[in-house]
Amino acid sequence: MADEGGIYAEDIVKNSYGTLGLVVQDAEETSDDSDNEDEALKKGELIVSWYPSGNEETTLISKVKLADRSLLPGDVVKHADPNKSKQKGYISDVEVVASVKVLAANQVVTNVNCRELEPLQELLPGVHVTLGPWLGFVKEANQRVTLKMKNGSRCCIEDEQTEMLYDMSDQRDEDSPFYSEAFYPGQVVAGPSKVFKEAKWLSGAKPIIHSQQQMRGTVEEVKVVSCELNWQICGACPGEEFGVLIQPDATVNEDQLSRLKVVNHYRHASIQIGDKAFYTVKAKDLEMTANSQEGKPSSLAPLPNGQRADAGQVGNSLSPLSDHVPEEEVSWHEENKKSHHQGVVSDSTDADDDGDGGEHTGHKSKGAHSQGPKHDSSTGAPSMRFPVKRRRKRAKRKRKPLPHMEVNVGDKVCVEITSTCTTVDVIWQDRSKNTRIPSTDLTPVFHLDEHEFFPGDYVNDKRVTADATVYGTVLTTNCASRTCDVKWFTREGTELSIERDVSVYDIAEHTDFVFNSGDIVVRMVPPDYCTSPLAAAPTPSTPCVGQVMNVDEHGNVFIRWVDETEAHVIPQELYKVDTEDDDQSVEYGDDSQNNSEDEWETASDVSSDEASPDHDDVIIDNSSPQVDGEGRGEENDTENKEAVDLNALNEILSNRNPAFMILGAVPEDHIFKSTIFDPGNRRKIMSVIQRELSLLHSSLPSGILVRSFEDRVDLYRVMITGPPGTPYEHGLFLFDVKLPQDYSSSPPVFHYISMCSGRLNPNLYEDGKVCVSLLGTWTGKGSEVWTPKSSVLQVLISIQGLILCSEPYYNEAGYEKQRGSHEGLENSRLYNEMVILKVIHSMATMIARPPSGFETEIRQHFVENIPKLLQKLNFWLEHNKILTAAEDSCNDVLDNEATATQEDRKEVKDEKKLEEQKPKEDQSTTKLPQEDQCPANIPHEEENGLVEESAEENRTGTVEKPEGESCQSSASSRTSQLQEAHKSSNDPLKLSDFPLFPLSKGFRKSLEGCLRQLKIATEAQNLRACTSIEKVLNNL
């Protein structure tokens, strides 16, 4: 993510010289926990790889401009213009138009639709393919490269030997985003003599090969001869025989390769500058070339005279080349490979000298990102003003210009993308649609909460009264009010009804039906039995694998199959393939590192289960407790009691502290009761536990209660009160704690006892996971990580102060950098709405089923705090009504002003038109504007049709700023009156210390449901809060 300046990683930018570059990294991508702070980017900095040289430079956002932005189907976006609608949308289709350089002819073709480009190699690792009804992905593709030598002899090289060949014309680093390992006809390649000795010679006289020589030749043909595939699933097709249901062999040989069909309808959207592809020359391209020679605009235009083709001097199969590579070129390529991971800094002036080779790029690991600007950078990169960080410094060398091949209509030639222009279709949350929007007018949205819905999303109803067999499809979403219109369906897919204004907090993403544009799906029900009324009649060749286009208003998934036919299918008949995991497993193998979100969710597993071998004995899976665990536990408990210093324990017990108490036995519902505690060095660990007990007894801060147990001194149960001034205030949060057998060398294990569905904090998971750096379940530095001197008390204080905080939104990994931005403030406000609802939901659950060990304390807490909470909610609702009324009043004033202003603007236009129609007195004399007519004071039209007026006075005689201040002043005054009315309360009311207002309509609707649950729970437990709850409900 990037700053609100609007430049993101993988964007295409241009500098003041017009040179294009790919943003490799922005400051927001730099990890907060990076060990090397010197290399971390500062806010507003970017690392750009300039095209075509591939040189990297650290520069400022203010020094570059956005040229193009890569967006893919399914990406969520918003308007880049802050004055436009705040709603979000998703990309439904992408068009990319490019300028491409014909490498063999050193000419540029403009306005090429990227759908017309063909990949150099289609079967690449990670690409999904079908064979009949079977879907799988390519793990490895073995290819055969046929070379033609200078003396006319031909040879072929296969498998691993092809990896030793390199492009003679491409001097870019192997890790450059513009580098490619793909081969194509006409390319001049070289390799060690060993490769050619082991090659299969097809025709002509085999040249003399010396052991120390590097040989070169021209690629004549590139062909995939076999593929290693990972078959994933078999779909259902009509009239299928038993034979097709048998999984195909993992190895597909040359005679079967033609049956493979690639599943990649949106391949064109992944094109970016520097990529190579095949293009078939059209007649109009040559016609435009003829026009350019006459001084007219050209489509296929030669580069300026004397201009070096930095990425194009590869079409030299017609030139008199020697089979042997000059020594200086050999030494450079050897140095290039040896220094693959080294980096040096050099001035950008070197880029012009050593950029005489060709440059090309291959399959990008970024999945499907197409980026590029409208400008043609074939003229090469000019000298930069800033130092360029280069991964390697290579020897300068000169190359003689080589003749270029003539291009004819119908020729399939290799081209390199020099610039792109991306436009997209967007479906907005209100279901409106815009087409052909320039991607630069949109901003990608990286941080979406679980309550952000879009047309076509499948949802479940979370309300208590909901029917679990019913699911829904979102028709529209109102992002301001946080409500949706939902069409409900039976389990079989029959339409039931449409419900308006459903709170987003009352629905959740469907557990099984999640379909986005571009997803690969497999039909699991034969089309003969298809229940969708829009489905076409099946044929024997009807495919069962395709990609999602969208979800229609009838709740059907609109799919384009691999044979380019289309169909509407109900979600129950489809299986979505998880392609992201497949790509990672192919690209990175078993040693791959997950992305930041995966690290967050798996850090607890890695740290608590794998960091210490003892943990396997400590934590037992709740779903399969040990049958004999209790027997061994009792035996160990007897030994543990003997090892404890009884005098010290009695001293602790005698000084009773209600915050810390030692109970007799572990509750049956303690998550770690079935685990075994059998430390190797009992005396040592009992000494540590004794110190821990003493510290908890004497030093617990207010709001934290701890219970220990005589029969299991390694277990605790903790209750923390929600801190004041946070959305967690008045709530209770319980944890089960286990000390490992090597405590305190290893941190304790915490389990959060969740009382609501979903997460009410980024660090507290519904399954009990607690993400805290002290526990080793999240990264940290210095005092943030566990040491033998750390204690359970430190963890408790960290949870109370750092996790249960006033703005928990920023606890999410990487979100802290949004603090201070408008986007961060709005996201934090909406997150706090969700927290308050879940806290009330948790209260109702905890009142009905209080965890053992704290029954009395829980009841007493809610007797005291529920009335305070209800009084506060009532005050907030009254204040929100005042805010809403004041905002509506201000909007009415502004609307009236806008109407009057538009009428005045029309009068000005009419006067101007009449003035233009009058005969002009003297056009030879230029009249200078008077001082009172200078452009700063003359009204001018904006894009929204309004006329910008002076801040002090406009045509209506109203002053805009004081009017707005008047509205705010009125709202503030009425809120003060409310506070005065509540002064008699023992707990004076005040507005929240965290972002919360204005309260959305969805929040108020869900609050009503939560309060009714709370009312039922309090009535059952005779807590007598019903009257106060009814008062709040009436205010809703």
Coordinates of N, CA and C in Angstrom, one line a residue, residues 542-630:
T542 N -20.0 -30.0 -23.8 CA -20.1 -28.9 -22.8 C -19.0 -29.0 -21.8
P543 N -18.2 -28.0 -21.6 CA -17.1 -28.1 -20.6 C -17.6 -27.9 -19.2
C544 N -16.7 -28.2 -18.2 CA -17.1 -28.1 -16.8 C -16.1 -27.2 -16.0
V545 N -15.2 -26.6 -16.7 CA -14.2 -25.7 -16.1 C -14.3 -24.3 -16.7
G546 N -14.3 -23.3 -15.9 CA -14.4 -21.9 -16.5 C -14.0 -20.9 -15.5
Q547 N -14.2 -19.6 -15.8 CA -13.9 -18.5 -14.9 C -15.1 -17.7 -14.7
V548 N -15.2 -17.2 -13.5 CA -16.4 -16.3 -13.0 C -16.3 -15.0 -13.7
M549 N -17.4 -14.5 -14.3 CA -17.5 -13.2 -14.8 C -18.2 -12.3 -13.7
N550 N -19.3 -12.7 -13.2 CA -19.9 -12.0 -12.1 C -21.1 -12.9 -11.5
V551 N -21.8 -12.3 -10.6 CA -23.0 -13.0 -10.0 C -24.2 -12.1 -10.4
D552 N -25.2 -12.7 -11.1 CA -26.3 -11.9 -11.5 C -27.3 -11.6 -10.4
E553 N -28.4 -10.8 -10.8 CA -29.4 -10.4 -9.8 C -30.3 -11.6 -9.4
H554 N -30.2 -12.7 -10.1 CA -31.0 -13.9 -9.8 C -30.2 -14.9 -8.9
G555 N -29.0 -14.5 -8.5 CA -28.2 -15.3 -7.6 C -27.5 -16.4 -8.3
N556 N -27.4 -16.3 -9.7 CA -26.6 -17.3 -10.4 C -25.2 -16.8 -10.8
V557 N -24.3 -17.7 -10.9 CA -22.9 -17.3 -11.2 C -22.8 -17.3 -12.7
F558 N -22.4 -16.2 -13.3 CA -22.2 -16.1 -14.7 C -20.8 -16.5 -15.0
I559 N -20.6 -17.6 -15.9 CA -19.3 -18.2 -16.1 C -19.0 -18.2 -17.6
R560 N -17.7 -18.0 -17.9 CA -17.2 -18.2 -19.2 C -16.4 -19.5 -19.2
W561 N -16.8 -20.5 -19.9 CA -16.1 -21.8 -19.9 C -14.8 -21.7 -20.8
V562 N -14.0 -22.7 -20.7 CA -12.7 -22.8 -21.4 C -12.9 -22.7 -22.9
D563 N -14.0 -23.1 -23.4 CA -14.3 -23.1 -24.9 C -14.9 -21.8 -25.3
E564 N -14.9 -20.7 -24.4 CA -15.5 -19.4 -24.6 C -17.0 -19.4 -24.6
T565 N -17.7 -20.5 -24.4 CA -19.1 -20.4 -24.2 C -19.4 -19.9 -22.8
E566 N -20.7 -19.5 -22.6 CA -21.1 -18.9 -21.3 C -22.3 -19.6 -20.8
A567 N -22.5 -19.5 -19.4 CA -23.6 -20.1 -18.8 C -23.9 -19.4 -17.4
H568 N -25.1 -19.6 -17.0 CA -25.5 -19.1 -15.6 C -25.7 -20.3 -14.8
V569 N -25.0 -20.5 -13.7 CA -25.1 -21.7 -12.9 C -25.3 -21.3 -11.4
I570 N -26.2 -22.1 -10.7 CA -26.4 -21.8 -9.3 C -25.2 -22.2 -8.5
P571 N -24.9 -21.5 -7.4 CA -23.6 -21.7 -6.7 C -23.5 -23.1 -6.1
Q572 N -24.6 -23.8 -5.8 CA -24.5 -25.1 -5.2 C -23.9 -26.1 -6.2
E573 N -23.8 -25.8 -7.5 CA -23.3 -26.8 -8.4 C -21.8 -26.5 -8.8
L574 N -21.2 -25.5 -8.1 CA -19.9 -25.1 -8.4 C -18.9 -25.3 -7.3
Y575 N -17.6 -25.6 -7.6 CA -16.5 -25.6 -6.7 C -15.5 -24.6 -7.1
K576 N -15.1 -23.7 -6.2 CA -14.1 -22.7 -6.6 C -12.7 -23.3 -6.2
V577 N -11.8 -23.1 -7.1 CA -10.4 -23.6 -6.9 C -9.6 -22.5 -6.3
D578 N -8.8 -22.8 -5.2 CA -8.0 -21.8 -4.6 C -6.7 -21.7 -5.4
T579 N -6.6 -20.7 -6.2 CA -5.4 -20.6 -7.1 C -4.2 -20.0 -6.4
E580 N -4.4 -19.2 -5.4 CA -3.3 -18.5 -4.7 C -2.3 -19.5 -4.1
D581 N -2.9 -20.5 -3.4 CA -2.0 -21.5 -2.8 C -1.3 -22.3 -3.8
D582 N -1.9 -22.6 -5.0 CA -1.2 -23.3 -6.0 C 0.0 -22.5 -6.6
D583 N -0.2 -21.2 -6.8 CA 0.8 -20.3 -7.3 C 2.0 -20.3 -6.4
Q584 N 1.7 -20.2 -5.1 CA 2.8 -20.1 -4.1 C 3.6 -21.4 -4.0
S585 N 2.8 -22.5 -4.1 CA 3.5 -23.8 -4.0 C 4.4 -24.1 -5.2
V586 N 4.0 -23.6 -6.4 CA 4.9 -23.7 -7.6 C 6.0 -22.8 -7.5
E587 N 5.8 -21.5 -7.2 CA 6.8 -20.5 -7.3 C 7.9 -20.6 -6.2
Y588 N 7.4 -20.9 -5.0 CA 8.4 -20.8 -3.9 C 8.7 -22.2 -3.3
G589 N 7.9 -23.2 -3.6 CA 8.2 -24.5 -3.0 C 7.8 -24.6 -1.5
D590 N 8.4 -25.6 -0.9 CA 8.0 -25.8 0.5 C 8.6 -24.8 1.5
D591 N 9.6 -24.0 1.0 CA 10.2 -23.0 1.9 C 9.6 -21.7 1.8
S592 N 8.5 -21.6 1.2 CA 7.9 -20.3 0.9 C 7.5 -19.6 2.2
Q593 N 7.5 -18.2 2.1 CA 7.0 -17.4 3.2 C 5.6 -16.9 2.9
N594 N 4.7 -17.0 3.8 CA 3.4 -16.5 3.5 C 3.4 -15.0 3.5
N595 N 2.3 -14.4 3.0 CA 2.2 -13.0 3.0 C 1.8 -12.5 4.4
S596 N 1.8 -11.2 4.5 CA 1.7 -10.6 5.9 C 0.4 -11.1 6.6
E597 N -0.7 -11.2 5.9 CA -1.9 -11.6 6.5 C -1.8 -13.1 7.0
D598 N -1.2 -14.0 6.1 CA -1.0 -15.3 6.5 C 0.0 -15.4 7.7
E599 N 1.0 -14.6 7.7 CA 1.9 -14.6 8.9 C 1.2 -14.3 10.1
W600 N 0.3 -13.3 10.0 CA -0.5 -12.9 11.2 C -1.3 -14.1 11.8
E601 N -1.9 -14.8 10.8 CA -2.8 -15.9 11.3 C -2.1 -17.1 11.6
T602 N -0.9 -17.3 11.2 CA -0.2 -18.6 11.5 C 0.9 -18.4 12.5
A603 N 1.2 -17.1 12.8 CA 2.3 -16.9 13.7 C 2.1 -17.6 15.0
S604 N 0.9 -17.7 15.5 CA 0.6 -18.3 16.8 C 0.9 -19.8 16.7
D605 N 0.5 -20.4 15.6 CA 0.8 -21.8 15.4 C 2.2 -22.1 15.4
V606 N 3.0 -21.3 14.6 CA 4.4 -21.6 14.5 C 5.1 -21.4 15.8
S607 N 4.8 -20.3 16.5 CA 5.5 -20.0 17.7 C 5.2 -20.9 18.8
S608 N 3.9 -21.2 19.0 CA 3.5 -22.0 20.2 C 3.6 -23.5 20.0
D609 N 3.6 -23.9 18.7 CA 3.6 -25.4 18.5 C 5.0 -25.9 18.1
E610 N 5.7 -25.0 17.4 CA 7.0 -25.5 16.8 C 8.2 -24.9 17.5
A611 N 8.1 -23.8 18.1 CA 9.3 -23.1 18.6 C 9.9 -24.0 19.7
S612 N 9.1 -24.7 20.5 CA 9.7 -25.5 21.6 C 9.1 -26.9 21.4
P613 N 10.0 -27.9 21.5 CA 9.5 -29.3 21.4 C 8.6 -29.7 22.5
D614 N 8.7 -29.0 23.6 CA 7.9 -29.3 24.8 C 6.4 -29.0 24.6
H615 N 6.2 -28.1 23.7 CA 4.8 -27.6 23.5 C 3.9 -28.8 23.0
D616 N 4.5 -29.7 22.3 CA 3.7 -30.8 21.8 C 3.1 -31.6 22.9
D617 N 3.8 -31.6 24.1 CA 3.3 -32.3 25.2 C 2.4 -31.4 26.1
V618 N 2.5 -30.1 25.9 CA 1.8 -29.2 26.8 C 0.3 -29.0 26.2
I619 N 0.2 -28.7 24.9 CA -1.1 -28.3 24.4 C -1.7 -29.6 23.7
I620 N -2.8 -30.0 24.1 CA -3.5 -31.1 23.6 C -4.7 -30.5 22.8
D621 N -4.9 -31.1 21.6 CA -6.0 -30.7 20.7 C -7.4 -30.8 21.5
N622 N -8.2 -29.8 21.5 CA -9.4 -29.8 22.3 C -10.4 -30.9 21.7
S623 N -10.3 -31.1 20.4 CA -11.2 -32.0 19.8 C -10.9 -33.4 20.1
S624 N -9.7 -33.7 20.6 CA -9.3 -35.1 20.9 C -8.5 -35.2 22.2
P625 N -9.1 -34.9 23.4 CA -8.4 -34.9 24.6 C -7.9 -36.3 25.0
Q626 N -6.8 -36.4 25.7 CA -6.3 -37.7 26.1 C -7.2 -38.4 27.1
V627 N -7.4 -39.6 26.9 CA -8.3 -40.4 27.8 C -7.7 -40.5 29.1
D628 N -6.4 -40.8 29.2 CA -5.7 -41.1 30.4 C -5.1 -39.8 31.0
G629 N -5.4 -38.7 30.5 CA -4.7 -37.4 30.9 C -5.0 -37.1 32.3
E630 N -6.2 -37.3 32.8 CA -6.6 -36.9 34.1 C -5.9 -37.8 35.2

